[in-house]
Coordinates of C-alpha atoms and ligand atoms in Angstrom, one line a residue:
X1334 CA -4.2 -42.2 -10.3
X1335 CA -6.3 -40.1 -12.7
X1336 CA -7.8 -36.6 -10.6
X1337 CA -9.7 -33.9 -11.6
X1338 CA -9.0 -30.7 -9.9
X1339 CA -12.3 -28.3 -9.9
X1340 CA -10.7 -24.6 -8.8
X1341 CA -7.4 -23.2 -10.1
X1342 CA -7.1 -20.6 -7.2
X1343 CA -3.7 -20.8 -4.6
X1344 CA -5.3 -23.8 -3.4
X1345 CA -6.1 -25.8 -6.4
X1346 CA -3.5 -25.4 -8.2
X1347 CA -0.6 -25.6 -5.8
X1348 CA -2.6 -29.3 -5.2
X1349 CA -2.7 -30.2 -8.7
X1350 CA 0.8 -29.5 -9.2
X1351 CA 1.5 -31.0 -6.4
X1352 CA 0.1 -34.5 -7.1
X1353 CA 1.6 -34.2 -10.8
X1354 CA 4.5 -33.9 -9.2
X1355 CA 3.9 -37.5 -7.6
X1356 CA 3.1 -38.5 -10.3
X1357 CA -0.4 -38.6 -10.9
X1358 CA -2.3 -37.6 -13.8
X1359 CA -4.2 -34.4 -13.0
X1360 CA -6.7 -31.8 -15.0
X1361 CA -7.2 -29.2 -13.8
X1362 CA -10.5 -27.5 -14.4
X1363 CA -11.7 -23.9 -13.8
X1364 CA -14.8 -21.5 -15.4
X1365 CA -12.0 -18.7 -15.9
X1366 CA -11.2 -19.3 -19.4
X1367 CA -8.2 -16.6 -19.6
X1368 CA -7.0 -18.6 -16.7
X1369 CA -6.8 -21.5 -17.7
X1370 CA -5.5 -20.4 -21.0
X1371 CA -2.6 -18.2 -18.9
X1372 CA -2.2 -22.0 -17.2
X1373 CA -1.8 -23.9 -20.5
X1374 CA 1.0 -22.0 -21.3
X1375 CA 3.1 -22.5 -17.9
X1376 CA 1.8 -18.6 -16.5
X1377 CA 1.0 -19.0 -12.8
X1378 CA -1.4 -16.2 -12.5
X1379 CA -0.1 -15.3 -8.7
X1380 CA 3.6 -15.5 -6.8
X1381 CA 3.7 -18.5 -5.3
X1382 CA 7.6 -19.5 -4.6
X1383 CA 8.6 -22.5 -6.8
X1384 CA 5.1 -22.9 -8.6
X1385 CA 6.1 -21.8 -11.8
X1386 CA 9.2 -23.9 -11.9
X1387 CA 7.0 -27.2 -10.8
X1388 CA 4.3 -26.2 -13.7
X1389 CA 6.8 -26.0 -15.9
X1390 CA 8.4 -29.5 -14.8
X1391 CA 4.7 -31.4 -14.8
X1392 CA 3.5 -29.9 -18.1
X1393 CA 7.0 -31.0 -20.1
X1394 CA 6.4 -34.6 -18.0
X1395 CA 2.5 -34.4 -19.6
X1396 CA 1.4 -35.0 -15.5
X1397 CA -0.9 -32.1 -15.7
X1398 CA -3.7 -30.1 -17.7
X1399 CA -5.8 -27.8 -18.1
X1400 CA -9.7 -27.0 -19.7
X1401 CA -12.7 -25.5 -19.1
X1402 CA -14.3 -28.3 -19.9
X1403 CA -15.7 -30.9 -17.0
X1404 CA -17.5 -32.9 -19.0
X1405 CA -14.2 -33.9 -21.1
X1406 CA -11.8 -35.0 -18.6
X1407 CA -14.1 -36.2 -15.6
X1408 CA -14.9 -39.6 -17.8
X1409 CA -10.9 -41.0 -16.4
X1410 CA -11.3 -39.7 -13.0
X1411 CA -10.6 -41.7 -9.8
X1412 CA -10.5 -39.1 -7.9
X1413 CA -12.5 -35.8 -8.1
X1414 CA -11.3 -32.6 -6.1
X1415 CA -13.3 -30.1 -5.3
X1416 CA -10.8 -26.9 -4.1
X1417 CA -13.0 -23.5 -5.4
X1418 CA -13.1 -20.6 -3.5
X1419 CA -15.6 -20.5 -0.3
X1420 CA -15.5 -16.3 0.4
X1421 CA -16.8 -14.4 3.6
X1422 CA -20.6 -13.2 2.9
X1423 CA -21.2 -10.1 4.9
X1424 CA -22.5 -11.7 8.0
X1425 CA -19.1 -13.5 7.9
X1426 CA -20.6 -17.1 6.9
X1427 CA -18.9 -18.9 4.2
X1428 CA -20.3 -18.5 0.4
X1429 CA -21.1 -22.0 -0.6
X1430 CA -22.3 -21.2 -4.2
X1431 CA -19.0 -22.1 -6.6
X1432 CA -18.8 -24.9 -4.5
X1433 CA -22.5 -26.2 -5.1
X1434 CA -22.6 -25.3 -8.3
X1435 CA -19.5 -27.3 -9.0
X1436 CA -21.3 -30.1 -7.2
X1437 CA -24.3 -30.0 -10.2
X1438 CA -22.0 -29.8 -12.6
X1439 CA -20.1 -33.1 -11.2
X1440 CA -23.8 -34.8 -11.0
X1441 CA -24.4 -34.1 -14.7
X1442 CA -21.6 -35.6 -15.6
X1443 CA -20.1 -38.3 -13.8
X1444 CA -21.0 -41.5 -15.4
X1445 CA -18.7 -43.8 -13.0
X1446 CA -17.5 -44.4 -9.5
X1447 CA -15.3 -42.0 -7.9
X1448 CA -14.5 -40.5 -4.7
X1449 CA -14.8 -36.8 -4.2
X1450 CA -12.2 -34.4 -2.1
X1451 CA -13.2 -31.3 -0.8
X1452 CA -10.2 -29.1 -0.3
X1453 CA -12.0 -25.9 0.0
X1454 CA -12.6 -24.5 3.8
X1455 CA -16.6 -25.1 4.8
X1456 CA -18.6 -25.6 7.7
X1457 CA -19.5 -28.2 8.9
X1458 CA -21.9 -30.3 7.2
X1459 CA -21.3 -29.2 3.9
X1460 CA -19.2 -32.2 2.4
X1461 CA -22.5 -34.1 3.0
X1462 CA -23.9 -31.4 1.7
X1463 CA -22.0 -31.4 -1.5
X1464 CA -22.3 -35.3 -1.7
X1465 CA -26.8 -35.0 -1.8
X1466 CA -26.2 -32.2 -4.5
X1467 CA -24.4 -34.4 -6.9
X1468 CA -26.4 -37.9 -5.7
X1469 CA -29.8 -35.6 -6.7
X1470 CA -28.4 -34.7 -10.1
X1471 CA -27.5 -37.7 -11.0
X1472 CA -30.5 -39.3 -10.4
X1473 CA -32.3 -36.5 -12.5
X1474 CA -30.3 -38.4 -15.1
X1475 CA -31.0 -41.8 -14.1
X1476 CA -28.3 -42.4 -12.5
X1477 CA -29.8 -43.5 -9.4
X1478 CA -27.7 -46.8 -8.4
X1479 CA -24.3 -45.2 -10.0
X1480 CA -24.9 -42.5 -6.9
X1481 CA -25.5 -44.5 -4.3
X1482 CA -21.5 -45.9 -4.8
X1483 CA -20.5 -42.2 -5.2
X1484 CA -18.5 -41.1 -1.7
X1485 CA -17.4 -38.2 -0.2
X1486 CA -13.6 -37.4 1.8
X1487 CA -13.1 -33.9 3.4
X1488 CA -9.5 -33.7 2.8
X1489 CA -8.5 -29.9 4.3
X1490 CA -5.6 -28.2 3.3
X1491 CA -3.3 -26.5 5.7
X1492 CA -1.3 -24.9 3.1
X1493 CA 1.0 -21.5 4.0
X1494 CA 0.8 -19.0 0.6
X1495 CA 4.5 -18.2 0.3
X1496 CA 5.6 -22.0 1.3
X1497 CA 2.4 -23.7 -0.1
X1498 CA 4.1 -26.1 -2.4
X1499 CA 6.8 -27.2 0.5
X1500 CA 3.9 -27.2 2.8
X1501 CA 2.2 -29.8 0.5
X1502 CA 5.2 -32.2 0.5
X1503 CA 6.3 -32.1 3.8
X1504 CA 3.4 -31.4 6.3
X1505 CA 2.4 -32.0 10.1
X1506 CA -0.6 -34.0 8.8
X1507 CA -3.3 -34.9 6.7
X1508 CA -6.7 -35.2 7.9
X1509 CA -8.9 -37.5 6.2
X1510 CA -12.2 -37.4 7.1
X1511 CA -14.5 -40.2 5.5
X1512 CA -17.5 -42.7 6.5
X1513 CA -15.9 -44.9 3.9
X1514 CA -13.0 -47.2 4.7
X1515 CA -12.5 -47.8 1.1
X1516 CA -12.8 -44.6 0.0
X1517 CA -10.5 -43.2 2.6
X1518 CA -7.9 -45.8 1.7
X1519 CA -7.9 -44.6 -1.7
X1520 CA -7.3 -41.4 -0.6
X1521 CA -4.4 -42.3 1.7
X1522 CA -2.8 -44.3 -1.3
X1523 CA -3.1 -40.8 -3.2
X1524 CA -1.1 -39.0 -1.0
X1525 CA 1.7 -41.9 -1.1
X1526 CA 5.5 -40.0 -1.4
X1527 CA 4.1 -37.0 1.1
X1528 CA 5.7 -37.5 4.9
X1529 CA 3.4 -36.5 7.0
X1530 CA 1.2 -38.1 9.9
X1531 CA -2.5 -39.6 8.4
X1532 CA -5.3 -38.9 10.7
X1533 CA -8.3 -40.5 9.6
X1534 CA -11.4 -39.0 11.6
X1535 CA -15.2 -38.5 10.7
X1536 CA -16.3 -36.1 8.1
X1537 CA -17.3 -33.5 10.7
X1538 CA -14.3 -33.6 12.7
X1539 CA -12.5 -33.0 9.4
X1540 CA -14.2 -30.2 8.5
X1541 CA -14.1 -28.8 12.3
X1542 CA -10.3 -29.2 12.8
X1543 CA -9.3 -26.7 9.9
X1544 CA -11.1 -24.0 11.5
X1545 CA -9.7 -25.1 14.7
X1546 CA -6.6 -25.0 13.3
X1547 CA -6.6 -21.3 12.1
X1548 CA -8.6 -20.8 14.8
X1549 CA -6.3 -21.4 17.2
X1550 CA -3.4 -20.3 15.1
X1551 CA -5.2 -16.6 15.0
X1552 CA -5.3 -16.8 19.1
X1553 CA -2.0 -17.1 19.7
X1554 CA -1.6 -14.1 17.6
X1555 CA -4.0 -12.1 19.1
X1556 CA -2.6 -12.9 22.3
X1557 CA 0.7 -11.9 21.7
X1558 CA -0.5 -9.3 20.9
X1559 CA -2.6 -8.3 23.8
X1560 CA 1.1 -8.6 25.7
X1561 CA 2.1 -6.3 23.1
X1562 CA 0.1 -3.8 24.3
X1563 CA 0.9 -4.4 27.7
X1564 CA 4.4 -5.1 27.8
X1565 CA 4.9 -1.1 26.1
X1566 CA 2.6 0.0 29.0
X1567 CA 4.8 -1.6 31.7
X1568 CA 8.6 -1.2 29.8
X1569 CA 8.9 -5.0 28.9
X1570 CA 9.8 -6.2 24.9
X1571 CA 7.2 -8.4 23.9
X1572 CA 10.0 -10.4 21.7
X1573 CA 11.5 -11.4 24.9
X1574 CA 7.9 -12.6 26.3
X1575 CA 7.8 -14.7 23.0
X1576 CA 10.6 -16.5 22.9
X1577 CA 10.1 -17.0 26.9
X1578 CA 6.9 -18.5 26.7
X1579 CA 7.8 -20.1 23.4
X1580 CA 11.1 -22.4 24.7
X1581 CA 8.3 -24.1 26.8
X1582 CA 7.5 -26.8 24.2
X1583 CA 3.5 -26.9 25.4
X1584 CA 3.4 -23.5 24.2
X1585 CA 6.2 -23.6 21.2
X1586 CA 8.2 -20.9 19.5
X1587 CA 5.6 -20.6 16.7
X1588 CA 2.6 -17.7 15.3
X1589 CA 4.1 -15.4 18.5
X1590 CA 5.0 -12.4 16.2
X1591 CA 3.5 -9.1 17.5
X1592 CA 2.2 -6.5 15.6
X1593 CA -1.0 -5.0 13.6
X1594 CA -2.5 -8.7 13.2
X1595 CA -3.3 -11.4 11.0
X1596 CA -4.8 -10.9 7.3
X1597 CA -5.1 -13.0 4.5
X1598 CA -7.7 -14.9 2.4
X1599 CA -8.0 -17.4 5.8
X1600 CA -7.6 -16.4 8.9
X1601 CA -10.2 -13.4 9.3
X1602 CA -12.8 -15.6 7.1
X1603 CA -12.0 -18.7 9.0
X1604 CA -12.4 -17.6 12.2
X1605 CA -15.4 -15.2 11.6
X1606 CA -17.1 -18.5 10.2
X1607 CA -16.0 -20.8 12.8
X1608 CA -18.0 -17.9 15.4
X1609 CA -21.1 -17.8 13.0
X1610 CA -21.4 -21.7 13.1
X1611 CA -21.2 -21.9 16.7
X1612 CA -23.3 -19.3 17.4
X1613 CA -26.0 -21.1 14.5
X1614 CA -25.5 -23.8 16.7
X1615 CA -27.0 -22.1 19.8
X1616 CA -23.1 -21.7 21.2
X1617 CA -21.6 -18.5 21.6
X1618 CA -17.7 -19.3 21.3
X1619 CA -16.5 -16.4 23.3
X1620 CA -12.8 -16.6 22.9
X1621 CA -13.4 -16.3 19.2
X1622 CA -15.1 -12.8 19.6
X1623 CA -12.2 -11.7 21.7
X1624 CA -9.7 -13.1 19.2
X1625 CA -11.6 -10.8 16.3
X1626 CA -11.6 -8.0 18.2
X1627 CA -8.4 -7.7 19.6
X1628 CA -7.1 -8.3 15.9
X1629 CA -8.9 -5.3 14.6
X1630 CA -7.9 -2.8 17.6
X1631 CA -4.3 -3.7 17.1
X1632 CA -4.8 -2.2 13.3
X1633 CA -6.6 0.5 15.1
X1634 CA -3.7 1.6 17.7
X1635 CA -1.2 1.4 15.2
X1636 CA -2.9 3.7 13.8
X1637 CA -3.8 5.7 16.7
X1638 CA 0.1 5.6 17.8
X1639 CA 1.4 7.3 14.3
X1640 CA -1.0 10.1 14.2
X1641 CA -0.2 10.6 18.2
X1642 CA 3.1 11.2 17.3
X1643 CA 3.1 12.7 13.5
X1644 CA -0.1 14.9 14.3
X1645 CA -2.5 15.7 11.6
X1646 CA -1.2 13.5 8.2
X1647 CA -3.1 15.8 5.8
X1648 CA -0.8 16.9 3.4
X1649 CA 2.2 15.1 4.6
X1650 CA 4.2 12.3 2.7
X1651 CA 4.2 8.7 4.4
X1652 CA 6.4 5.8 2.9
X1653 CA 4.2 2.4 2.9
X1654 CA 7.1 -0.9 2.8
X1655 CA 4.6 -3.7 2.6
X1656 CA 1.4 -3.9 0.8
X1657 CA 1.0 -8.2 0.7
X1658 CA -0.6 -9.6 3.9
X1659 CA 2.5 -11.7 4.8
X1660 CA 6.2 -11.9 2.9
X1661 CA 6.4 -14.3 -0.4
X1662 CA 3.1 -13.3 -1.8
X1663 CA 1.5 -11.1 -3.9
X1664 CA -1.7 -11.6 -2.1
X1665 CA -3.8 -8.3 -0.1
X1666 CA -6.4 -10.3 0.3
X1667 CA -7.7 -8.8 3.9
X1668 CA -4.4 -7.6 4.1
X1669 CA -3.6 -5.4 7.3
X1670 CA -1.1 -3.2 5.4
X1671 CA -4.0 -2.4 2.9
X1672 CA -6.2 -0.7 5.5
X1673 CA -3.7 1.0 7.3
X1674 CA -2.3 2.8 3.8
X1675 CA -6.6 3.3 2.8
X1676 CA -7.1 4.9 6.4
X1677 CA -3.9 7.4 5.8
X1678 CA -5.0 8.1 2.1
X1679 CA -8.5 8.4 4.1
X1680 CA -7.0 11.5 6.3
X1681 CA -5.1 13.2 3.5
X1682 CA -1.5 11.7 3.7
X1683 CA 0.1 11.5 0.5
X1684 CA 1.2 7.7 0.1
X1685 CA 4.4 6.3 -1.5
X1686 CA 4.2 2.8 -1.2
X1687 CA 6.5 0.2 -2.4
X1688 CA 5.8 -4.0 -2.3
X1689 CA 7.9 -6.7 -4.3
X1690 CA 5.5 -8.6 -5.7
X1691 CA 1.9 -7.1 -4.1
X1692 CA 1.6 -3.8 -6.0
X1693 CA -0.6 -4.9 -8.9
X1694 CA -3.0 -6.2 -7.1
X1695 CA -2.7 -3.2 -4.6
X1696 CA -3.5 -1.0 -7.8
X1697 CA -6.9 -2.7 -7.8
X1698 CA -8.0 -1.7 -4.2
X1699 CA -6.1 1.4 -3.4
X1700 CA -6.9 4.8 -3.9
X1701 CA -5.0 6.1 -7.3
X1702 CA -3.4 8.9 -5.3
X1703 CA -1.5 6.3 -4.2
X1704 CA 2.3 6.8 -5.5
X1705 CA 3.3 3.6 -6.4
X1706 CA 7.4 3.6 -6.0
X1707 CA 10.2 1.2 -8.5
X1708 CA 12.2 0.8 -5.2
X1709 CA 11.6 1.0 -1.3
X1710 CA 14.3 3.4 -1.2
X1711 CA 12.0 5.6 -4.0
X1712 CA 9.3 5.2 -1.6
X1713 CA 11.0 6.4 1.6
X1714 CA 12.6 9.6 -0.4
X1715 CA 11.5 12.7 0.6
X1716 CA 8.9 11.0 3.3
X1717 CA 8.2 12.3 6.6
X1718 CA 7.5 9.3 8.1
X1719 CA 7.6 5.3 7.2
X1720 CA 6.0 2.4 8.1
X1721 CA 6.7 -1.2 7.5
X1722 CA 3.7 -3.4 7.1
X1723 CA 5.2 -6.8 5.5
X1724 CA 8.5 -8.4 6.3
X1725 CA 10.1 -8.4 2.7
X1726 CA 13.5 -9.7 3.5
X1727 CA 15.0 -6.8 1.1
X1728 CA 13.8 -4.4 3.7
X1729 CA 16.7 -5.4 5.5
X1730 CA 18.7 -4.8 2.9
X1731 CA 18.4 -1.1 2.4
X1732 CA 21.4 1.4 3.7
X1733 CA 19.6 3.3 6.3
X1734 CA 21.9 6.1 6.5
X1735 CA 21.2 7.3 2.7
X1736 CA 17.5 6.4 3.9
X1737 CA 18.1 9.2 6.6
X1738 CA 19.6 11.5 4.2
X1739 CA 16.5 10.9 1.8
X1740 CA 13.7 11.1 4.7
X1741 CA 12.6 14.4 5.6
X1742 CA 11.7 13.4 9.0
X1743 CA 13.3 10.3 10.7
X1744 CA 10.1 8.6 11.8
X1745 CA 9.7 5.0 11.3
X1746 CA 6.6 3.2 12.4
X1747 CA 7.3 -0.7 12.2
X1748 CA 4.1 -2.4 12.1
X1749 CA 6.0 -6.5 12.4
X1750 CA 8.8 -5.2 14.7
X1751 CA 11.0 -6.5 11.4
X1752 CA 13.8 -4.1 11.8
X1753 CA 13.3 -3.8 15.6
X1754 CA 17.3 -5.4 15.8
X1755 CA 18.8 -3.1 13.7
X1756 CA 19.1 -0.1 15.8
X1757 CA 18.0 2.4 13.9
X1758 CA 17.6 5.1 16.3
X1759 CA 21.4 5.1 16.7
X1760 CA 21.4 5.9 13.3
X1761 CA 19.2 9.4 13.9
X1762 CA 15.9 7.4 13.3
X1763 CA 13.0 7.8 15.6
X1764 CA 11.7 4.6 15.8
X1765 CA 8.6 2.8 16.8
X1766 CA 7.5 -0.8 17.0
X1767 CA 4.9 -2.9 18.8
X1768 CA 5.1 -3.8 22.0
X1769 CA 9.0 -3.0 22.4
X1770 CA 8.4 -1.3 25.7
X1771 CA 9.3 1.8 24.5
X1772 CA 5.5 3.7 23.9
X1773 CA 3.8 5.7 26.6
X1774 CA 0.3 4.6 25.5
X1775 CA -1.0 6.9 28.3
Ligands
UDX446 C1 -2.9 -19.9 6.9 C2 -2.6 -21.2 7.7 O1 -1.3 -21.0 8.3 C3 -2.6 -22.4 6.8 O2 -2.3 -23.6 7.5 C4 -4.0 -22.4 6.2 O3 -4.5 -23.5 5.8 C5 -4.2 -21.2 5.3 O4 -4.2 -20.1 6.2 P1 -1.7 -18.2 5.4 O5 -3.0 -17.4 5.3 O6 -1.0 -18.4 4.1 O7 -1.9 -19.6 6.0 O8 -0.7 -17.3 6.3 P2 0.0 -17.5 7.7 O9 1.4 -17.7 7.6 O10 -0.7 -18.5 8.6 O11 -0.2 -16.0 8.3 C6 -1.5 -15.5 8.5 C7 -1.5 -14.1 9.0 O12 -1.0 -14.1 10.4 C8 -0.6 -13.2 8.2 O13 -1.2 -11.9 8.1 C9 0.6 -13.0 9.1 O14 1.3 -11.8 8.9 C10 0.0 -13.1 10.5 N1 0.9 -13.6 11.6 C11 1.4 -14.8 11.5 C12 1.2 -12.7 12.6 O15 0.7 -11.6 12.7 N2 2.0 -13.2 13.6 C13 2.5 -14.4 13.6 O16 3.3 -14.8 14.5 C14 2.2 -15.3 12.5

């Protein structure tokens, strides 16, 4: 099938290249001309495991292109997907206005039948939304009977940054959410070669499940969490409580990792949205406030719990490992590990951080006191203190005892309990981690 691909973010293009890799025929289209011109030459402008390689493999196979230009590849589309960005707005709704304006611009000039995707994350209501925007500029070009045939699919993505493109290959499901038989036939056809279950549902329960998805996903965080916090009041290891609950296949073994909470470009913006539309719809979804605020106090008594046992951090040297908002990315978006190292700079500690992949885009939204270190060893050297924030694999990696040697002080504050199993306080380290049972938060 012949797609156009409107948005050129994680999202869009990870889709594009993944239906290239199918074997469809995809352009991809974005208004960021350096972008696409970075594209065009096989440059995946974020770290995305695998991407680059699968470009490279879909441009040499002439699957897959990419232009600035809607107006000169939308004539062969079948398919039209609409994945731009939908960020948080202050009062924590959804910013619909790349996504409407990309609705006009598909009205001015789609000249046949075709079914539209939306891929990007909205409340509900807007795919029909999107649908009257391009049926109205259509017929301000007399197109009026053209957009009657026009239909809409909500088609949401439930893509992990780090493990998107294996996520879009293999997944649990896909949702397909249509009035249309037809037009949510073609759409199953399209995603012909992907295993995964087809659910076809109405457009609004479409649009509702994502959010109940991450919704959902963010609770069982934030309730691990709150046994974090309890389990190092009472002496228990909240990894324990997580794999005990977690063998008991109701509850599975999944999103039960403890520590200073969920970031990312979805989560907090999904599930802040998913509160504003119920509460816009006269409901007030209380578990959802509970989730939110229990995510942000577990940043805040991380916090609390270092300068408890550091005292005053003016002046003193503090190793950051982990800047990205989860492993395999270079994404801060909203990223925990970014507040935590801005509220230290905030109090006077002098920072030396050290991320794989995240710390060019850390550059952008950190303070420039901020020493940014070659290696996590470089980091840690001469530090009177560090704390993990991301679980980079190569963490794990490091020789702790030259780390003692190179650490003024021996404190480590582990943010994801990631090097909870190593020991470390046999090796002279003092230790802390979240919800290990071993914090007097009195
Ligand atoms: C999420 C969803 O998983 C995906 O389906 C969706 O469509 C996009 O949003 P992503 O944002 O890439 O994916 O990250 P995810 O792996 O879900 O993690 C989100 C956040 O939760 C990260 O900050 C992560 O560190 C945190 N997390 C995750 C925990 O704190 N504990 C866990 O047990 C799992």
């Amino acid at each position: 099938m012949n797609l156009v691909m409107i948005g050129t973010g994680y999202v869009g293009l990870t889709t594009g290249v993944g239906f290239a890799t199918l074997g469809h025929k995809v352009a991809c289209v974005d208004i960021d001309a350096s972008k696409i011109a970075r594209l065009d030459l096989g440059e995946v402008p974020f770290y995305e495991p695998g991407l680059q390689e699968a470009l490279k493999q879909v441009q040499s196979s002439g699957n897959i292109m990419f232009t600035t230009d809607l107006e000169s590849v939308i004539g062969q589309a079948d398919i039209i997907v609409l994945a731009v960005g939908t960020p948080p707005k202050s009062t924590g709704e959804a910013d619909l206005s790349a996504l409407f304006a990309a609705s006009q611009q598909i009205g001015f000039c789609l000249d046949h039948e075709a079914v539209i995707v939306v891929k990007s994350t909205v409340p509900v209501g807007t795919n029909r939304k999107v649908l009257a925007h391009i049926r109205k500029t259509m017929q301000e070009k007399n197109r009026e009977e053209l957009s009657g045939l026009i239909n809409i699919v909500s088609v949401p993505e439930f893509l992990r940054e780090g493990t998107a493109l294996q996520d879009f290959l293999v997944s649990d499901r896909i949702v397909i959410g249509a009035d249309d038989a037809i037009a949510a036939s073609t759409i199953d056809r399209l995603h012909e070669g992907i295993k995964a279950v087809r659910l076809v549902t109405t457009i609004e329960s479409a649009e509702l499940i994502k959010y109940a998805a991450n919704a959902f996903l963010a609770t069982k965080i934030s309730f691990i969490n709150e046994m974090a916090n309890l389990a190092d009041r009472v002496g228990a290891d909240v990894r324990d409580i997580a794999q005990g609950i977690g063998l008991d296949h109701r509850i599975g073994p999944h999103f039960l990792n403890a520590g200073i909470g969920y970031g990312g470009s979805c989560f907090p913006k999904d599930v802040s949205a998913l509160e504003q539309l119920s509460g816009h719809n006269g409901y007030s979804f209380k578990l959802l406030s509970a989730v939110i605020e229990v995510n942000n106090r577990q940043r805040d008594s991380f916090f609390k719990r270092l300068v408890d046992e550091l005292g005053d951090v003016k002046g003193r040297r503090i190793a950051v490992w982990g800047l990205a908002f989860k492993p395999d990315t270079d994404d801060v978006r909203e990223s925990a590990a970014i507040e935590i190292a801005q509220r230290l700079c905030a109090q006077g500690a002098e920072i030396a951080a050290y991320d794989p992949k995240a710390m060019e885009n850390a550059k952008r939204v950190l303070s420039d006191t901020v020493i940014f270190a070659p290696t996590a060893m470089d980091a840690a050297s001469g530090a009177d203190a560090l704390v993990v924030l991301t679980q980079w694999p190569e963490f794990k990696e490091v020789s702790f005892k030259t780390l003692r040697d190179q650490m003024v002080e021996p404190h480590i504050f582990d943010g994801r309990n990631y090097l909870a199993d190593l020991h470390l306080e046999q090796l002279g380290f003092i230790y802390r981690g979240v919800g290990l049972g071993r914090y007097d938060a009195s």
